[in-house]
Short mmCIF file of C-alpha atoms in Angstrom, two decimals:
data_model
loop_
_atom_site.label_atom_id
_atom_site.label_comp_id
_atom_site.label_asym_id
_atom_site.label_seq_id
_atom_site.Cartn_x
_atom_site.Cartn_y
_atom_site.Cartn_z
CA PRO A 143 -0.12 -0.04 -0.01
CA TYR A 144 1.05 3.48 -0.52
CA SER A 145 1.35 5.73 2.26
CA ASP A 146 2.30 9.34 2.35
CA PRO A 147 5.73 10.01 3.67
CA VAL A 148 4.32 13.27 5.93
CA THR A 149 1.43 12.10 7.26
CA GLY A 150 1.55 8.44 6.95
CA ARG A 151 -1.83 8.13 5.63
CA ILE A 152 -2.63 5.05 3.75
CA CYS A 153 -3.97 5.20 0.22
CA GLN A 154 -7.49 3.78 0.30
CA ASP A 155 -8.00 2.33 -3.22
CA CYS A 156 -4.42 1.10 -3.25
CA HIS A 157 -4.71 -0.65 -0.25
CA MET A 158 -5.81 -4.15 -1.44
CA PRO A 159 -8.46 -4.55 1.91
CA PRO A 160 -8.60 -8.05 3.14
CA LEU A 161 -12.07 -9.83 1.82
CA GLY A 162 -12.14 -12.54 4.40
CA VAL A 163 -10.72 -15.36 2.90
CA SER A 164 -8.40 -17.72 4.50
CA HIS A 165 -6.29 -19.27 1.37
CA PHE A 166 -4.43 -17.34 -1.20
CA ALA A 167 -4.69 -20.46 -3.96
CA LYS A 168 -7.13 -23.58 -3.80
CA PRO A 169 -6.07 -26.10 -1.14
CA GLU A 170 -5.97 -28.88 -3.78
CA GLN A 171 -3.53 -26.76 -5.53
CA GLY A 172 -1.21 -26.17 -2.66
CA GLY A 173 -2.57 -23.20 -1.08
CA LEU A 174 -1.82 -22.96 2.69
CA GLU A 175 -4.16 -21.59 4.97
CA ARG A 176 -3.48 -18.40 6.49
CA ASP A 177 -4.86 -15.61 8.58
CA PRO A 178 -7.61 -13.90 6.75
CA ASP A 179 -6.29 -10.21 7.73
CA THR A 180 -2.88 -11.20 5.88
CA ILE A 181 -4.63 -11.97 2.65
CA PHE A 182 -5.33 -9.13 0.55
CA SER A 183 -7.35 -8.42 -2.21
CA HIS A 184 -5.87 -7.94 -5.92
CA MET A 185 -9.12 -6.76 -7.31
CA MET A 186 -8.77 -4.22 -9.80
CA PRO A 187 -12.25 -2.68 -10.43
CA GLY A 188 -10.93 0.35 -12.46
CA ALA A 189 -12.59 3.46 -13.41
CA SER A 190 -15.85 2.53 -14.27
CA ASP A 191 -16.39 1.31 -10.69
CA GLU A 192 -18.77 4.02 -8.77
CA GLU A 193 -18.11 2.98 -5.31
CA LEU A 194 -13.91 3.09 -6.37
CA LEU A 195 -14.82 6.83 -7.75
CA GLN A 196 -16.84 7.89 -4.79
CA ASN A 197 -14.09 6.95 -2.37
CA ALA A 198 -11.24 8.83 -4.21
CA ILE A 199 -11.16 12.11 -3.22
CA SER A 200 -12.92 14.72 -0.70
CA LEU A 201 -14.98 18.10 -1.40
CA ASN A 202 -15.46 20.98 0.82
CA ALA A 203 -17.54 23.83 -0.39
CA GLU A 204 -18.54 27.34 1.01
CA ALA A 205 -20.86 30.08 0.13
CA GLN A 206 -21.95 33.48 1.69
CA ARG A 207 -23.21 36.69 0.53
CA ILE A 208 -20.83 39.54 0.43
CA GLY A 209 -22.77 42.73 -0.62
CA ASP A 210 -24.96 42.19 -3.65
CA ASN A 211 -22.55 39.22 -4.45
CA LEU A 212 -22.75 35.33 -3.71
CA MET A 213 -18.78 34.01 -3.29
CA VAL A 214 -18.41 30.26 -3.54
CA GLU A 215 -15.15 28.66 -2.45
CA VAL A 216 -14.39 25.07 -3.42
CA THR A 217 -11.56 23.17 -2.41
CA ILE A 218 -10.96 19.80 -3.49
CA ILE A 219 -8.39 17.37 -1.81
CA ASN A 220 -6.83 14.11 -3.43
CA ASP A 221 -6.74 12.56 0.00
CA LEU A 222 -7.67 8.81 -0.49
CA THR A 223 -5.66 7.81 -3.52
CA GLY A 224 -1.90 7.07 -4.14
CA HIS A 225 -1.93 8.53 -7.34
CA HIS A 226 -2.51 11.59 -9.62
CA VAL A 227 -6.56 12.17 -10.21
CA PRO A 228 -7.72 11.47 -12.73
CA THR A 229 -4.92 8.92 -13.67
CA ASP A 230 -4.13 6.44 -16.78
CA SER A 231 -5.33 7.29 -20.27
CA PRO A 232 -5.37 11.09 -21.02
CA LEU A 233 -9.07 10.75 -22.26
CA ARG A 234 -10.00 10.91 -18.90
CA HIS A 235 -10.73 13.93 -17.18
CA VAL A 236 -12.73 15.32 -14.05
CA ILE A 237 -15.24 18.36 -14.35
CA LEU A 238 -15.77 20.67 -11.46
CA LEU A 239 -19.51 22.14 -11.96
CA VAL A 240 -20.68 25.29 -9.79
CA GLU A 241 -24.50 26.08 -10.20
CA VAL A 242 -26.28 28.78 -8.10
CA VAL A 243 -30.27 28.98 -8.83
CA ASN A 244 -32.53 31.25 -7.10
CA GLU A 245 -36.00 30.12 -6.01
CA ASP A 246 -37.22 29.77 -9.20
CA GLY A 247 -34.61 27.56 -10.78
CA GLU A 248 -33.12 30.39 -12.65
CA ALA A 249 -29.35 30.30 -12.83
CA LEU A 250 -27.42 33.35 -11.53
CA THR A 251 -24.96 35.29 -13.57
CA GLN A 252 -21.48 34.72 -12.92
CA LEU A 253 -19.17 37.68 -12.04
CA GLU A 254 -15.87 36.30 -11.57
CA GLY A 255 -14.28 32.59 -11.53
CA GLN A 256 -13.23 30.00 -13.85
CA ALA A 257 -15.49 28.13 -16.50
CA VAL A 258 -15.23 24.90 -17.67
CA PRO A 259 -13.25 24.49 -21.26
CA ASP A 260 -14.69 24.12 -24.80
CA TRP A 261 -13.49 20.67 -24.54
CA GLY A 262 -16.09 19.91 -21.94
CA GLY A 263 -18.77 20.07 -24.99
CA ILE A 264 -20.16 22.99 -26.49
CA GLY A 265 -23.94 22.38 -26.30
CA ASP A 266 -26.83 21.76 -24.11
CA PRO A 267 -25.64 21.10 -20.36
CA GLU A 268 -28.72 18.78 -19.60
CA GLN A 269 -27.03 16.39 -22.24
CA GLY A 270 -23.43 17.11 -20.76
CA TYR A 271 -22.35 19.70 -22.80
CA TYR A 272 -20.78 21.81 -19.99
CA ALA A 273 -18.45 24.19 -21.80
CA GLY A 274 -18.89 27.51 -20.39
CA LEU A 275 -20.45 26.92 -17.06
CA PRO A 276 -18.99 27.85 -13.93
CA GLY A 277 -16.37 25.38 -12.87
CA LYS A 278 -13.15 23.94 -14.13
CA ALA A 279 -11.81 20.56 -15.38
CA TYR A 280 -8.73 18.44 -14.42
CA ALA A 281 -6.87 16.89 -17.10
CA LYS A 282 -4.02 16.02 -18.73
CA ILE A 283 -4.36 17.88 -22.30
CA LEU A 284 -1.83 16.35 -25.24
CA GLN A 285 -1.50 18.18 -28.42
CA GLU A 286 -0.44 15.77 -31.49
CA VAL A 287 2.72 17.05 -32.71
CA TRP A 288 2.21 16.68 -36.70
CA THR A 289 -1.74 16.95 -37.06
CA GLU A 290 -1.49 19.76 -33.99
CA ILE A 291 -5.22 18.11 -32.44
CA THR A 292 -6.00 18.92 -28.91
CA PRO A 293 -6.99 17.56 -26.85
CA SER A 294 -5.79 13.97 -27.75
CA GLY A 295 -5.51 10.55 -25.98
CA ALA A 296 -3.56 9.22 -28.96
CA TYR A 297 -0.25 9.24 -26.73
CA TRP A 298 1.30 6.52 -29.30
CA ASN A 299 1.78 9.42 -31.39
CA PRO A 300 4.23 12.21 -31.12
CA THR A 301 2.72 14.72 -29.11
CA ARG A 302 3.83 17.15 -26.66
CA ILE A 303 1.68 18.27 -23.18
CA VAL A 304 -0.47 21.24 -23.67
CA SER A 305 -1.40 21.31 -19.78
CA ASP A 306 -1.47 19.18 -16.78
CA ASN A 307 -3.07 19.88 -13.82
CA ARG A 308 -4.45 16.79 -12.44
CA LEU A 309 -4.29 16.41 -8.67
CA ALA A 310 -1.29 14.76 -7.42
CA ALA A 311 -1.62 12.32 -4.20
CA PHE A 312 -2.39 14.47 -1.14
CA GLU A 313 -2.63 17.58 -3.09
CA SER A 314 -5.48 20.00 -2.81
CA ASP A 315 -7.05 22.95 -5.11
CA THR A 316 -9.44 25.74 -4.13
CA SER A 317 -10.86 27.85 -6.80
CA SER A 318 -13.64 30.84 -5.87
CA TYR A 319 -16.63 31.75 -7.91
CA SER A 320 -18.71 35.23 -7.50
CA PHE A 321 -22.45 35.36 -8.93
CA GLU A 322 -24.77 38.35 -8.83
CA LEU A 323 -27.27 38.11 -6.23
CA GLY A 324 -29.42 40.95 -6.92
CA SER A 325 -32.46 41.15 -4.81
CA GLU A 326 -32.83 37.32 -4.40
CA ASP A 327 -34.30 36.08 -0.83
CA GLU A 328 -32.77 32.51 -1.13
CA VAL A 329 -30.32 30.79 -3.64
CA THR A 330 -29.38 27.24 -3.96
CA VAL A 331 -25.78 26.10 -4.59
CA ARG A 332 -24.61 23.05 -6.21
CA VAL A 333 -21.41 21.70 -6.65
CA ARG A 334 -20.62 18.60 -8.52
CA LEU A 335 -17.47 16.64 -9.81
CA VAL A 336 -17.74 14.25 -12.13
CA PHE A 337 -15.75 11.62 -13.84
CA ARG A 338 -15.75 11.25 -17.72
CA ARG A 339 -13.80 8.63 -19.31
CA ALA A 340 -13.06 10.29 -22.70
CA PHE A 341 -14.12 13.63 -24.34
CA ILE A 342 -17.31 14.15 -25.36
CA GLU A 343 -16.63 15.30 -28.78
CA MET A 344 -14.83 11.93 -29.27
CA MET A 345 -17.63 9.89 -27.35
CA ASP A 346 -20.23 11.30 -29.94
CA GLN A 347 -18.15 10.44 -33.08
CA LYS A 348 -17.55 6.78 -31.95
CA ALA A 349 -21.14 6.55 -30.27
CA TRP A 350 -19.69 5.30 -27.12
CA ASP A 351 -21.97 4.97 -24.18
CA ALA A 352 -19.98 6.05 -21.25
CA PRO A 353 -22.30 8.23 -18.89
CA ASP A 354 -20.22 10.69 -16.40
CA ILE A 355 -19.86 9.41 -12.95
CA LEU A 356 -20.91 11.46 -9.73
CA MET A 357 -17.72 11.56 -7.71
CA GLU A 358 -18.80 14.25 -5.23
CA GLU A 359 -21.95 16.54 -4.38
CA ALA A 360 -22.46 19.61 -2.33
CA ILE A 361 -25.51 21.30 -2.11
CA ILE A 362 -25.98 24.36 0.17
CA THR A 363 -29.16 26.74 0.60
CA VAL A 364 -27.78 30.48 1.42
CA PRO A 365 -30.77 32.49 2.71
#
């Protein structure tokens, strides 16, 4: 298992927890009986496993009125893995969405803060096209040297790194957003962190059926 050299914390999804079995191999094939606490699971559910993803990182969100504006601060902490999030294929990415609506369900105007990049999908947000919405995305973005296609997952071709803001093990990232309150009496803040297996434009082209997985969510009511 991976442990942080400073805090000593153990990587939860890499820890290979015991499953209660008493043999590491079938007895008829020479497996010896052992203490179940010393036999660790080697199951690797992968990035399609919701439970694994929902126990990978932590999310904290705060919201407060400051004059006529609403300030939202979101902190994401990679405190439960021993690797970058997201990891493995450069197609994978994580999208942070910060939504603020009034009592009628109408979205408030964003004044300051980051927005989801174009590769988050230009189109209907209800269909998963999040480009331009308040929030940000975490990914290792590659560009193919010959074709200049970006983002690309074709790491077997000559590529260069355009950007890489993935969260390393035990690192955190904080982002802030400001919204125009006006005369709203009460607003609801919904913060979501979703995992996406590939860029949505590519999934559309290839007709891949790989729904986003909700990793973390926080809902705050501000009177």
